Structure formats: structure tokens, C-alpha cells
Coordinates of C-alpha atoms in Angstrom, one line a residue:
X1 CA -55.9 35.6 27.7
X2 CA -55.2 32.2 27.1
X3 CA -56.6 29.0 29.1
X4 CA -54.4 27.8 31.9
X5 CA -52.9 24.6 30.8
X6 CA -54.0 22.6 33.5
X7 CA -52.7 18.7 32.4
X8 CA -53.8 17.1 35.5
X9 CA -57.3 18.2 34.5
X10 CA -57.5 17.9 31.1
X11 CA -55.9 14.6 31.5
X12 CA -59.0 13.2 33.1
X13 CA -61.4 10.8 31.2
X14 CA -63.8 13.0 32.8
X15 CA -62.9 16.1 31.5
X16 CA -62.4 15.0 28.1
X17 CA -65.6 13.3 27.9
X18 CA -67.3 15.9 29.0
X19 CA -65.8 18.3 26.3
X20 CA -66.7 15.9 23.8
X21 CA -69.8 15.9 25.2
X22 CA -69.8 19.8 24.8
X23 CA -68.8 19.5 21.4
X24 CA -71.0 16.7 20.6
X25 CA -74.2 18.3 21.7
X26 CA -73.1 21.7 19.8
X27 CA -73.0 20.3 16.7
X28 CA -76.3 18.0 17.1
X29 CA -77.7 21.1 18.3
X30 CA -76.5 23.1 15.2
X31 CA -78.0 20.4 12.9
X32 CA -81.0 20.2 14.3
X33 CA -81.6 24.3 14.1
X34 CA -81.4 23.8 10.4
X35 CA -84.6 22.0 10.9
X36 CA -85.8 24.6 13.6
X37 CA -85.5 22.0 16.2
X38 CA -84.3 22.1 19.5
X39 CA -82.5 19.1 21.0
X40 CA -85.4 18.3 23.5
X41 CA -88.0 18.4 21.1
X42 CA -86.2 15.9 18.8
X43 CA -85.8 13.7 22.0
X44 CA -89.6 13.9 22.4
X45 CA -90.9 13.1 18.8
X46 CA -88.2 10.6 18.8
X47 CA -89.7 9.1 21.8
X48 CA -93.3 9.3 20.7
X49 CA -92.1 7.8 17.4
X50 CA -91.3 4.6 19.7
X51 CA -93.5 5.0 22.3
X52 CA -96.9 6.1 20.5
X53 CA -99.4 6.5 21.6
X54 CA -98.0 7.0 24.8
X55 CA -99.6 8.7 27.9
X56 CA -97.8 11.9 28.3
X57 CA -97.0 11.1 32.1
X58 CA -95.1 8.2 30.4
X59 CA -93.5 9.8 27.9
X60 CA -92.0 12.3 30.7
X61 CA -90.6 9.4 32.7
X62 CA -89.3 8.0 29.3
X63 CA -87.2 10.9 28.7
X64 CA -86.6 12.2 32.2
X65 CA -88.2 15.3 31.4
X66 CA -89.8 17.5 34.2
X67 CA -93.6 17.1 33.6
X68 CA -93.9 21.1 33.3
X69 CA -91.2 21.0 30.9
X70 CA -92.4 18.3 28.9
X71 CA -96.0 20.5 28.8
X72 CA -93.8 23.0 27.1
X73 CA -92.3 20.8 24.5
X74 CA -95.6 18.9 23.6
X75 CA -97.3 22.3 23.2
X76 CA -95.0 23.7 20.8
X77 CA -94.6 20.2 19.2
X78 CA -98.3 20.1 18.8
X79 CA -98.7 24.0 17.6
X80 CA -96.5 22.9 14.8
X81 CA -98.6 20.0 13.6
X82 CA -96.1 17.7 14.7
X83 CA -97.9 15.1 17.6
X84 CA -101.3 15.3 18.7
X85 CA -102.6 14.6 22.2
X86 CA -105.5 13.0 22.4
X87 CA -107.8 11.4 25.3
X88 CA -105.7 7.9 25.8
X89 CA -108.3 4.9 25.0
X90 CA -107.0 2.6 27.9
X91 CA -107.9 5.6 30.3
X92 CA -109.7 8.7 29.3
X93 CA -108.5 10.8 32.3
X94 CA -104.6 10.6 30.5
X95 CA -103.4 12.2 27.1
X96 CA -102.0 9.6 24.5
X97 CA -99.4 11.6 22.2
X98 CA -99.2 10.3 18.8
X99 CA -96.7 11.5 16.0
X100 CA -98.2 13.1 13.1
X101 CA -97.2 12.3 9.3
X102 CA -95.3 15.7 9.3
X103 CA -93.9 15.0 12.7
X104 CA -92.8 11.5 11.1
X105 CA -91.3 13.5 8.2
X106 CA -89.3 16.1 10.4
X107 CA -88.1 13.4 12.5
X108 CA -86.2 11.5 9.7
X109 CA -84.8 14.5 8.5
X110 CA -83.7 15.4 12.3
X111 CA -82.3 11.8 12.7
X112 CA -80.2 12.4 9.3
X113 CA -79.1 15.5 10.4
X114 CA -78.0 14.1 13.8
X115 CA -76.0 11.0 12.3
X116 CA -74.5 13.7 10.5
X117 CA -73.4 16.0 13.0
X118 CA -72.2 12.6 15.2
X119 CA -70.0 11.7 11.9
X120 CA -68.5 14.8 12.3
X121 CA -67.6 14.4 15.7
X122 CA -65.8 10.7 15.4
X123 CA -64.3 12.0 12.0
X124 CA -61.0 11.3 13.3
X125 CA -61.7 7.7 14.0
X126 CA -61.7 4.8 11.7
X127 CA -64.8 2.6 11.4
X128 CA -63.6 0.0 14.0
X129 CA -62.6 2.5 16.5
X130 CA -66.2 4.5 16.3
X131 CA -67.6 1.2 16.8
X132 CA -65.1 0.3 19.5
X133 CA -65.5 3.6 21.2
X134 CA -69.4 4.0 21.0
X135 CA -69.5 0.2 22.9
X136 CA -67.3 1.5 25.6
X137 CA -69.6 4.5 25.9
X138 CA -72.3 2.4 26.2
X139 CA -70.2 0.5 29.3
X140 CA -69.1 3.5 30.8
X141 CA -72.3 5.1 30.5
X142 CA -74.0 2.6 32.3
X143 CA -76.8 1.9 29.1
X144 CA -75.2 -1.3 28.0
X145 CA -77.3 -3.9 27.5

């Protein structure tokens, strides 16, 4: 059975953005799977690299992940030797999360894979169009500046 045309819906920017986002997520997820990584694991590794050592609670707020879900992601990453959780030297009641050298190497490979997936997503656009499109997405998503 073919999809109904729904031209009024399919012409909405919100629908088009949703479809593009779904395709982008699928491409990135597929690329990360080649490194045995999941999307949230990649997000958390990247945040730990950028913020680390970082208190576990601050990390969760930074990536907007529920604390219970963050614990599961960190358990996976720690058991794979990609991060370490140690008492925070500023507040021994908290855990500080840091990237291991192995985690740093994997993160570099994942970032390369994610960039390649995004290049595939944006392949129909010229370099100038990609730059303009990304700037516009930043503005409408509320992440500009």
C-alpha cells in the first residue's frame, strides 16, 4: 500500500525538518554502530571530553539526560574502559567522570564517522548551501550564539 500524498502536511517545514532529522539520526546511528557505539553513548563521551572531569550530576544536566538513564550509559562506558568515575576532588560526595585514553581514541573515530554521515545527509547541497542551511537551523532551533 502506498502512502497517501498529504501535500498540505508534506509541505510544512516542521514535517520536512522531522523527516530530515530522522534520516540524519539513522545515518549517524548506522555510522556509530560500526564502532559499536550508540547515539547517547557518543553524546556522553563527547560531553565528558568537553567538560571533564565533570560531576556526574552536572554531566546529566549538560546533556539533558535523566539521571537513571545516565547511570546506565556511564556503566556501559566504564565497563568498556572508555570513562572512569572517581570521587570528585572538589566534593568527595560526588563522582567526577573523566575520559580514558581509549575513550578519547574511540571518540575521535566516532566523530569522524558522524561527520561522514552528516556529509552524506547534506550531499545534495553545495558547500555554501550547507553553511547557510546549518546557520539557519541554528537560528530556528534556538541554539545560535
